[in-house]
Coordinates of C-alpha atoms and ligand atoms in Angstrom, one line a residue:
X1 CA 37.6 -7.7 105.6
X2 CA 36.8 -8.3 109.2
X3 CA 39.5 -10.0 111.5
X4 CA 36.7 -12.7 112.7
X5 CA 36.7 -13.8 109.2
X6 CA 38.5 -17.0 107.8
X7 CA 39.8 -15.1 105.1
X8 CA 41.8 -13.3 107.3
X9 CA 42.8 -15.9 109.6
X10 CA 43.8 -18.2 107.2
X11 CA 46.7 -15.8 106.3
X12 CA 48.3 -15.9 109.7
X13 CA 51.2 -17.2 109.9
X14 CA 51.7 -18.3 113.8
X15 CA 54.9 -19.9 113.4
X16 CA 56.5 -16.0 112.4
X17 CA 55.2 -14.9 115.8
X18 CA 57.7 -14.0 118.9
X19 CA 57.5 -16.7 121.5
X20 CA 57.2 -14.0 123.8
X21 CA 53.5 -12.9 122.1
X22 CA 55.5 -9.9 120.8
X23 CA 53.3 -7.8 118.6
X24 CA 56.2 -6.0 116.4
X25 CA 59.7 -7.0 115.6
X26 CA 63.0 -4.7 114.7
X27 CA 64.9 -6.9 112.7
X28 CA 68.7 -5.8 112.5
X29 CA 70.4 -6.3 109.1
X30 CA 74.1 -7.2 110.3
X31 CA 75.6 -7.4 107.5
X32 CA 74.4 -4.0 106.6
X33 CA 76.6 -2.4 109.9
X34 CA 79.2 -4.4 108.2
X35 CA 79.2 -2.4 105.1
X36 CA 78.8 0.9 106.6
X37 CA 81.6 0.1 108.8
X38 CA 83.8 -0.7 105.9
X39 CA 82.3 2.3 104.2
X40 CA 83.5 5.0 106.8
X41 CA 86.9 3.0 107.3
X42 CA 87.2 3.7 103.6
X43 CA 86.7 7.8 104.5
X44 CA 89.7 7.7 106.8
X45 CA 93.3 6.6 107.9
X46 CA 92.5 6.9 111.2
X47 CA 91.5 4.3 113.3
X48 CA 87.6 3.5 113.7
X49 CA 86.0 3.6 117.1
X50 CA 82.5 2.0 116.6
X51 CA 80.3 3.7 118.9
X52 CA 77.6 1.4 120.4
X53 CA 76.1 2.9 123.1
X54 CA 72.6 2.6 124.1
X55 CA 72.1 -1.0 122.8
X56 CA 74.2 -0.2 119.6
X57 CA 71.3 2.6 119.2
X58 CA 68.4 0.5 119.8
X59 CA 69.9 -2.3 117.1
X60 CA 71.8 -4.8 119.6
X61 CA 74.5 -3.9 121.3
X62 CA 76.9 -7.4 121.3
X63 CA 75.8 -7.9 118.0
X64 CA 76.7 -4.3 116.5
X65 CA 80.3 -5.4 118.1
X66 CA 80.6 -8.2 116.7
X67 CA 79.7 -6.5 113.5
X68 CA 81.9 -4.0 113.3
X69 CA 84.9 -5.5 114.4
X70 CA 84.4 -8.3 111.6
X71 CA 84.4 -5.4 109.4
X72 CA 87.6 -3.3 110.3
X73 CA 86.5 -0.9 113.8
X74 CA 89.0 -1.9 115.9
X75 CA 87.6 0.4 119.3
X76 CA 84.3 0.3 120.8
X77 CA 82.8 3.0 122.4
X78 CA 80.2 3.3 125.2
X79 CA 78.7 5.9 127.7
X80 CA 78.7 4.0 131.1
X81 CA 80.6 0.8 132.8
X82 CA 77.4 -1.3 132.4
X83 CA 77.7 -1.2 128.6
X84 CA 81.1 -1.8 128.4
X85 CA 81.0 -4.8 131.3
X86 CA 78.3 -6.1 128.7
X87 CA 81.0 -6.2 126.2
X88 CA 83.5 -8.1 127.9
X89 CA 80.5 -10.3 129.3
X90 CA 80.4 -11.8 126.2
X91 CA 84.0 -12.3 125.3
X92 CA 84.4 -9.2 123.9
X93 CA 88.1 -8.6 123.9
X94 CA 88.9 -5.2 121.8
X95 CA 89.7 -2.0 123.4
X96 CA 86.6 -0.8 125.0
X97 CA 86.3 3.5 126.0
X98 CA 83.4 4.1 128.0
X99 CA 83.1 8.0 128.8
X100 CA 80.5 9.0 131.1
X101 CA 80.4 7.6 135.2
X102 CA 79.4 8.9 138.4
X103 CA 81.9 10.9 140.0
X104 CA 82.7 8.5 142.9
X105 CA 82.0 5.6 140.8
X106 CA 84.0 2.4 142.0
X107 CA 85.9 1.9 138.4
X108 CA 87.7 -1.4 139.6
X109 CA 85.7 -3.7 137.6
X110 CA 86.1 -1.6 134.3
X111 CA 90.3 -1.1 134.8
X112 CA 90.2 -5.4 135.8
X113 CA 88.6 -5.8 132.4
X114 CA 91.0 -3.4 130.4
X115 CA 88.5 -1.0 129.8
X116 CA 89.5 2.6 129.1
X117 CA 88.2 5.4 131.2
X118 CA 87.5 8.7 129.8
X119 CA 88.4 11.3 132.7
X120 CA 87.0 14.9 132.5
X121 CA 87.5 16.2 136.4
X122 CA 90.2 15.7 139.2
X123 CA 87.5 14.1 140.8
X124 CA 86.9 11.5 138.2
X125 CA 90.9 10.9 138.0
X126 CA 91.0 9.8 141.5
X127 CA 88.9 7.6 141.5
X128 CA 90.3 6.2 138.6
X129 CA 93.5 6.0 140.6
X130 CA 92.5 5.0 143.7
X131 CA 90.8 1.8 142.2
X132 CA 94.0 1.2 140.2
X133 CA 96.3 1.5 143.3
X134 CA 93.5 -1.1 144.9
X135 CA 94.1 -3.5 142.1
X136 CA 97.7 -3.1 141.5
X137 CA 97.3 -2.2 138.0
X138 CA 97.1 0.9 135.8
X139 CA 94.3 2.4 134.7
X140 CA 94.4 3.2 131.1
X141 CA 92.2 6.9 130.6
X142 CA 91.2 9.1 128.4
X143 CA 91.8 13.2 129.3
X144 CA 88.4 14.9 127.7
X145 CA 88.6 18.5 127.1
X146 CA 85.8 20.5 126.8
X147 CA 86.3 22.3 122.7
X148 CA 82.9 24.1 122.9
X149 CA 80.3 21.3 123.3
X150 CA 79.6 22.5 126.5
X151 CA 79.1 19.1 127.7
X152 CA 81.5 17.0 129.6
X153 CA 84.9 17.6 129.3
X154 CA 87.5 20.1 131.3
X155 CA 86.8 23.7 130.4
X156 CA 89.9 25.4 129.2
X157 CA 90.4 27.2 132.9
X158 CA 90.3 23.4 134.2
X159 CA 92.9 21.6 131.7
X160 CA 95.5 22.6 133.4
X161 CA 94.4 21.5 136.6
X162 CA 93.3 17.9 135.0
X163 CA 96.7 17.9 133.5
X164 CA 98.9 18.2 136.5
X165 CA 96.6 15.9 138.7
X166 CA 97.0 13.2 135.4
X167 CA 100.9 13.3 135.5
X168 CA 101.3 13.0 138.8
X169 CA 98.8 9.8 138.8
X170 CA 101.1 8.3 136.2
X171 CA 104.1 9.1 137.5
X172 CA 103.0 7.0 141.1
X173 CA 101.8 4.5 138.3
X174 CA 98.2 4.9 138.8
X175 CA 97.3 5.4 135.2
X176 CA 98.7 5.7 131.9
X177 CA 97.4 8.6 129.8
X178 CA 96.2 6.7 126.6
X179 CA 94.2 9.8 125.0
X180 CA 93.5 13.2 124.8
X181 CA 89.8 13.4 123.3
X182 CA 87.1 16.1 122.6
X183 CA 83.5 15.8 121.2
X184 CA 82.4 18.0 118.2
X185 CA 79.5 20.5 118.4
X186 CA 78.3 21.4 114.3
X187 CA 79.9 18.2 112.5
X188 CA 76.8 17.8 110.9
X189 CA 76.5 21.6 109.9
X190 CA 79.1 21.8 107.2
X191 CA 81.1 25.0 106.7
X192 CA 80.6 25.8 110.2
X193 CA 83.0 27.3 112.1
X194 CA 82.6 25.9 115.0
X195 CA 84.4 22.5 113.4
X196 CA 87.8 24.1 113.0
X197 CA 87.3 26.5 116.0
X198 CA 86.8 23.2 118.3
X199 CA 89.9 21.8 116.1
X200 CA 92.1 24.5 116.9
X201 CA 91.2 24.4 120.6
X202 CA 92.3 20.4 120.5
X203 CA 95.5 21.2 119.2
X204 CA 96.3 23.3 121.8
X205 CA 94.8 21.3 125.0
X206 CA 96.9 18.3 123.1
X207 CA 100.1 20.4 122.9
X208 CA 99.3 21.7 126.6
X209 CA 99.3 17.9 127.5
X210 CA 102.9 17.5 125.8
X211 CA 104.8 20.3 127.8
X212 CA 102.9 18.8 131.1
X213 CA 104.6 15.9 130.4
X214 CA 102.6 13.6 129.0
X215 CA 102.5 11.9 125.6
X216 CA 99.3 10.6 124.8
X217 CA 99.5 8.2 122.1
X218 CA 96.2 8.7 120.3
X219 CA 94.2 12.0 119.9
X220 CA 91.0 11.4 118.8
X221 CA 87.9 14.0 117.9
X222 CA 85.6 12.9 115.4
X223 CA 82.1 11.9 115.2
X224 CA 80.3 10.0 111.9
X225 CA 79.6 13.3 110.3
X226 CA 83.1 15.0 110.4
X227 CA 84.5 11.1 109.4
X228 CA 82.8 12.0 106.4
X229 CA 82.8 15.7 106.2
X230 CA 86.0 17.2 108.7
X231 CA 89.3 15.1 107.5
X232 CA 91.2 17.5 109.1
X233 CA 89.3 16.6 112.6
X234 CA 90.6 12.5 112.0
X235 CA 94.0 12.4 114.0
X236 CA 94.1 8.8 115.6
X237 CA 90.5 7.4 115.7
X238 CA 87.5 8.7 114.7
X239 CA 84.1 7.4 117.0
X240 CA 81.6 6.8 114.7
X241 CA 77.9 5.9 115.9
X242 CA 75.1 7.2 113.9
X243 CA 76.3 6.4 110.8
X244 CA 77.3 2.6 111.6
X245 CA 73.6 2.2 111.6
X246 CA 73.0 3.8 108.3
X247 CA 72.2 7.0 108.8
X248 CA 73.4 9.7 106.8
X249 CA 74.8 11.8 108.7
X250 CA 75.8 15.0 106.2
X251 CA 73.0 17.0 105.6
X252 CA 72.3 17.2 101.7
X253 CA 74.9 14.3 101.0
X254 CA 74.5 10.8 100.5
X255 CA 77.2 8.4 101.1
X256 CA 75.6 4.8 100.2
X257 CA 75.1 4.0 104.4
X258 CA 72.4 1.7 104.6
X259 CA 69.5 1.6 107.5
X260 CA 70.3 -1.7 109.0
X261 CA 66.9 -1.8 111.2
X262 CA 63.4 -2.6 110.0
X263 CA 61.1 -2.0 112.3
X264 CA 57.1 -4.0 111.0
X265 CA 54.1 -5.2 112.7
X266 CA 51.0 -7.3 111.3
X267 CA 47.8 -5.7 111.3
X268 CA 45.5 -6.6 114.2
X269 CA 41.8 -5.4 113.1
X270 CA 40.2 -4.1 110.1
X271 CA 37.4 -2.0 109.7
X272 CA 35.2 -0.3 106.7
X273 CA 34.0 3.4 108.0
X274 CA 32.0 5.7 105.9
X275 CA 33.0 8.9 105.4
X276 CA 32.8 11.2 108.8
X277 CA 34.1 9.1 111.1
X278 CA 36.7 10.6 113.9
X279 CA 39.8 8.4 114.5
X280 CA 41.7 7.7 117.8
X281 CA 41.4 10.1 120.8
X282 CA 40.4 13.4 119.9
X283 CA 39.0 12.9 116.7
X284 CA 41.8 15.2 115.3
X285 CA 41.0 12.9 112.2
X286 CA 38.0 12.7 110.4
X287 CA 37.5 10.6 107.0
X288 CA 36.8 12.5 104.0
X289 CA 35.3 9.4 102.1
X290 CA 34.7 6.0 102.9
X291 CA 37.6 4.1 103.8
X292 CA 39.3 1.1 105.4
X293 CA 41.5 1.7 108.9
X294 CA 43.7 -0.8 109.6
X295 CA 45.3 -1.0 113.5
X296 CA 49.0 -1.3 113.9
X297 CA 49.8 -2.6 117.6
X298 CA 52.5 -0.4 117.7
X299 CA 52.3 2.7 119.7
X300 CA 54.3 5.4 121.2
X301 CA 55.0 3.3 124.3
X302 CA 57.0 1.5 122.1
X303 CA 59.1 4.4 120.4
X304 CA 56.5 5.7 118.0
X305 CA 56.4 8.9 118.1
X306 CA 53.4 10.6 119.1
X307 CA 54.5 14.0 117.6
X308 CA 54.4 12.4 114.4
X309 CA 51.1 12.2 114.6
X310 CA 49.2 13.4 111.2
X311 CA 52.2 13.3 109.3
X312 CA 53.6 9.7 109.6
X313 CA 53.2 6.9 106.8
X314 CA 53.7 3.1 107.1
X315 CA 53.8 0.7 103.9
X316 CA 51.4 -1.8 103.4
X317 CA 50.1 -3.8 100.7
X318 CA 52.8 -2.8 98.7
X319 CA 52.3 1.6 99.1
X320 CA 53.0 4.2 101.3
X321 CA 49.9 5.1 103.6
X322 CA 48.7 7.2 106.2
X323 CA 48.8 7.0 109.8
X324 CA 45.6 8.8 110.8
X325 CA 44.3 10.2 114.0
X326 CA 46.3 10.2 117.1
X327 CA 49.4 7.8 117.8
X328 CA 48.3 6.1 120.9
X329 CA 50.0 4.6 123.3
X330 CA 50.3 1.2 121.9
X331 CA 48.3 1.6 118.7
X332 CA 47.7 3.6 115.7
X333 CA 45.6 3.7 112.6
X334 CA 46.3 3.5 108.8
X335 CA 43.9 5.1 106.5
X336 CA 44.5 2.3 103.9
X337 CA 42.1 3.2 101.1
X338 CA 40.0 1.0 99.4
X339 CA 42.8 -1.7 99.2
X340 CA 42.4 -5.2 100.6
X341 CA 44.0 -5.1 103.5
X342 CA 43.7 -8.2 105.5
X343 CA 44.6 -9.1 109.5
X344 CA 48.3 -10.5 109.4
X345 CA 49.0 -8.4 106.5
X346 CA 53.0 -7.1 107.3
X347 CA 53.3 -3.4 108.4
X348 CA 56.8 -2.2 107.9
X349 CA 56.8 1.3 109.6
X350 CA 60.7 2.1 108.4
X351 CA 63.4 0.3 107.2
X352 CA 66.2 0.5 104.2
X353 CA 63.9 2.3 102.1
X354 CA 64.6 0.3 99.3
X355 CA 61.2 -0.7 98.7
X356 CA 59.8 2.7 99.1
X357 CA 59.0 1.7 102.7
X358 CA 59.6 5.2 105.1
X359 CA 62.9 5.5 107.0
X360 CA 63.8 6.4 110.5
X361 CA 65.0 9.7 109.0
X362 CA 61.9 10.1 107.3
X363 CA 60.3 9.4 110.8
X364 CA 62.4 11.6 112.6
X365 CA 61.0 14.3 109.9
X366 CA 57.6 13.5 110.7
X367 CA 58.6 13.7 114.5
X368 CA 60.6 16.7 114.5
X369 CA 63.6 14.8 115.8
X370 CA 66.6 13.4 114.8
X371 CA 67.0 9.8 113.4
X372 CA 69.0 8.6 116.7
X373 CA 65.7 9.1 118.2
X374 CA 64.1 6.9 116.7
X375 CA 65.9 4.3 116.7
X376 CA 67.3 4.4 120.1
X377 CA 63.1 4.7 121.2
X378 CA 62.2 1.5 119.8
X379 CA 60.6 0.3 123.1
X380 CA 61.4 -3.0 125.2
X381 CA 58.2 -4.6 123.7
X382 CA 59.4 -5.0 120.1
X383 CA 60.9 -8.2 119.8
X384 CA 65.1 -8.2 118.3
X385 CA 65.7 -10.3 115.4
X386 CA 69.3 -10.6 113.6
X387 CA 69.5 -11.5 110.2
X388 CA 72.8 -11.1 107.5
X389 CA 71.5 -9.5 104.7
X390 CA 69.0 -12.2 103.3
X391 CA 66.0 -11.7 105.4
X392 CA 66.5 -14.7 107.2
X393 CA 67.0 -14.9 110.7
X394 CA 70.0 -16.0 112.2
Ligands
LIG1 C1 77.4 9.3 120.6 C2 78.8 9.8 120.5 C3 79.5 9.6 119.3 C4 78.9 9.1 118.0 O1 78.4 10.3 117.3 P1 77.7 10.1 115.9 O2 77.3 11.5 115.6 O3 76.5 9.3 116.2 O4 78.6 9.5 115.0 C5 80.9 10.0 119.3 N1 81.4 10.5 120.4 C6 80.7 10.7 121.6 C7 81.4 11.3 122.7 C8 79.4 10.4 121.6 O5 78.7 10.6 122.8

């Protein structure tokens, strides 16, 4: 039972480890962000913008793409010009939006690479425009209005403003007004009001963009859970993120998405306790009975999350079982039972839940967060593998 034992050495399998000595892996299913691409391009007529921000939400961001593209997105979508310099970094050619920059930014390299700009102040336009006028080329953007996120985007009072400033800067040839866009607030709240309240807003900062002049050829509001939910919130493209990664994004509705990342680790001790023995800092954990711990060198240093402390499960040897006592850092502890659980033995601590394994929703349960989370968390330490659906790496 003890990790200096041969027993337990003997089932080591060195040649699975990371080169790198990494002590977990998140292993990325692509051909699962394949099918839930062609699943929500099923759910629309619109065009699909797959959003892949934050390293594809923890899962790879290149790779996502790649992914999605095969299987019918035909936008990408990013927060900031790094990510979307990434894209075109590796060859990358499709249309690329990336939405949020510094207000002074120096945009030149994203309008060289055909990236589009999402503008939300006059401030933002010109320096959209002046790098444009620098290069000699256009900028293609996208006007945000603010529908009641609250977020970015021009507040009603402002669109207007961002308007007139936007057709002058085409008219000198500085840009080219690709979009008018918005970001939804309660997609994922179905029956709230707030969807066709923000929808009826968009009409009207779109239809305020057509008597200012301009004719924006796409219109585009939707997030995965209106895609699914909202078909009156489609127009032109719908930006789906979450739900690429197989997350369902509808409260109370399942639409067959599958969670494309697994995230496991090998158990790196083993240890009989009697019963009355505190676990992890605090001793907020205290066997009840005799039992075997088992550490997982995973820890919230690498996006576990300590609030899920008490609550979380893993699966090993085949069953769901308890993390115990508090997550650390870069470790925690599974009560497994009386079962024979060896050093090496595989950890899975959420993937597809096909197995009965837990999910990252399930996670995000035990956290008291939200699925994006936790996978977007899943620290620098865990080591990336690809695979296509068959477990093997690629
Ligand atoms: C992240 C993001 C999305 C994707 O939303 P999901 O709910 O994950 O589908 C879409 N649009 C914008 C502006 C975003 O920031």
């Amino acid at each position: 039972m003890r990790c200096d034992r041969l027993s337990g050495v003997t089932q080591l399998d060195l040649t699975a480890r990371a080169p790198t000595g990494a002590l977990a892996t998140a292993t990325v299913d692509l051909a699962a962000i394949g099918h839930n691409t062609a699943l929500l391009g099923r759910h629309t007529r619109a065009g699909l913008m797959a959003v892949v921000k934050a390293d594809g939400f923890g899962h790879g961001m290149v790779g996502v793409a790649r992914a999605a593209l095969a299987a019918g997105a035909s936008w990408l979508g990013v927060t900031s010009s790094a990510e979307a310099l990434l894209l075109r970094a590796a060859g990358i050619r499709a249309p690329v939006l990336s939405w949020l920059h510094d207000v002074d930014e120096d945009l030149s390299a994203l309008i060289d690479e055909e990236v589009d700009v999402s503008v939300s102040t006059p401030q933002h336009l010109r320096s959209v425009a002046e790098a444009a006028l620098r290069l000699g080329r256009p900028a293609r953007v996208h006007l945000k209005v603010d529908t009641g996120l609250s977020r970015n985007g021009a507040a009603a009072d402002d669109w207007p403003e961002l308007l007139a400033w936007a057709s002058r800067a085409q008219a000198a040839g500085a840009v080219r007004v690709h979009a008018v866009w918005s970001h939804l607030a309660t997609a994922d709240l179905p029956g709230h009001p707030g969807v066709s309240a923000q929808a009826r807003r968009f009409d009207e900062a779109y239809a305020a963009a057509r008597a200012a002049g301009l004719a924006p050829p796409l219109r585009h509001l939707a997030n995965s859970a209106a895609l699914l939910a909202a078909p009156a919130t489609h127009h032109d493209l719908v930006r789906a993120g979450i739900g690429l990664y197989g997350i369902e994004p509808v409260p109370g509705r399942t639409f067959g998405l599958r969670p494309a990342m697994t995230l496991r680790a090998r158990v790196v001790n083993v240890k009989r306790v009697p019963a009355g023995t505190g676990v992890s800092y605090g001793f907020d954990h205290v066997t009840s009975r005799p039992t075997t711990l088992a550490l997982v060198p995973l820890g919230y240093a690498d996006g576990v999350p300590r609030t899920a402390s008490g609550r979380a499960q893993v699966w090993l040897g085949g069953q769901r079982r308890p993390v115990v006592g508090r997550i650390a850092m870069d470790q925690c502890v599974v009560d497994a039972g009386d079962t024979d659980v060896r050093c090496g033995d595989e950890v899975v601590l959420f993937g597809p839940g096909d197995r009965g394994e837990p999910t990252a929703a399930d996670w995000a349960r035990w956290a008291g967060t939200i699925p994006h989370e936790i996978l977007t968390g899943v620290g620098a330490r865990v080591r990336r593998e690809v695979t296509l659906g068959n477990g093997e790496p690629q």
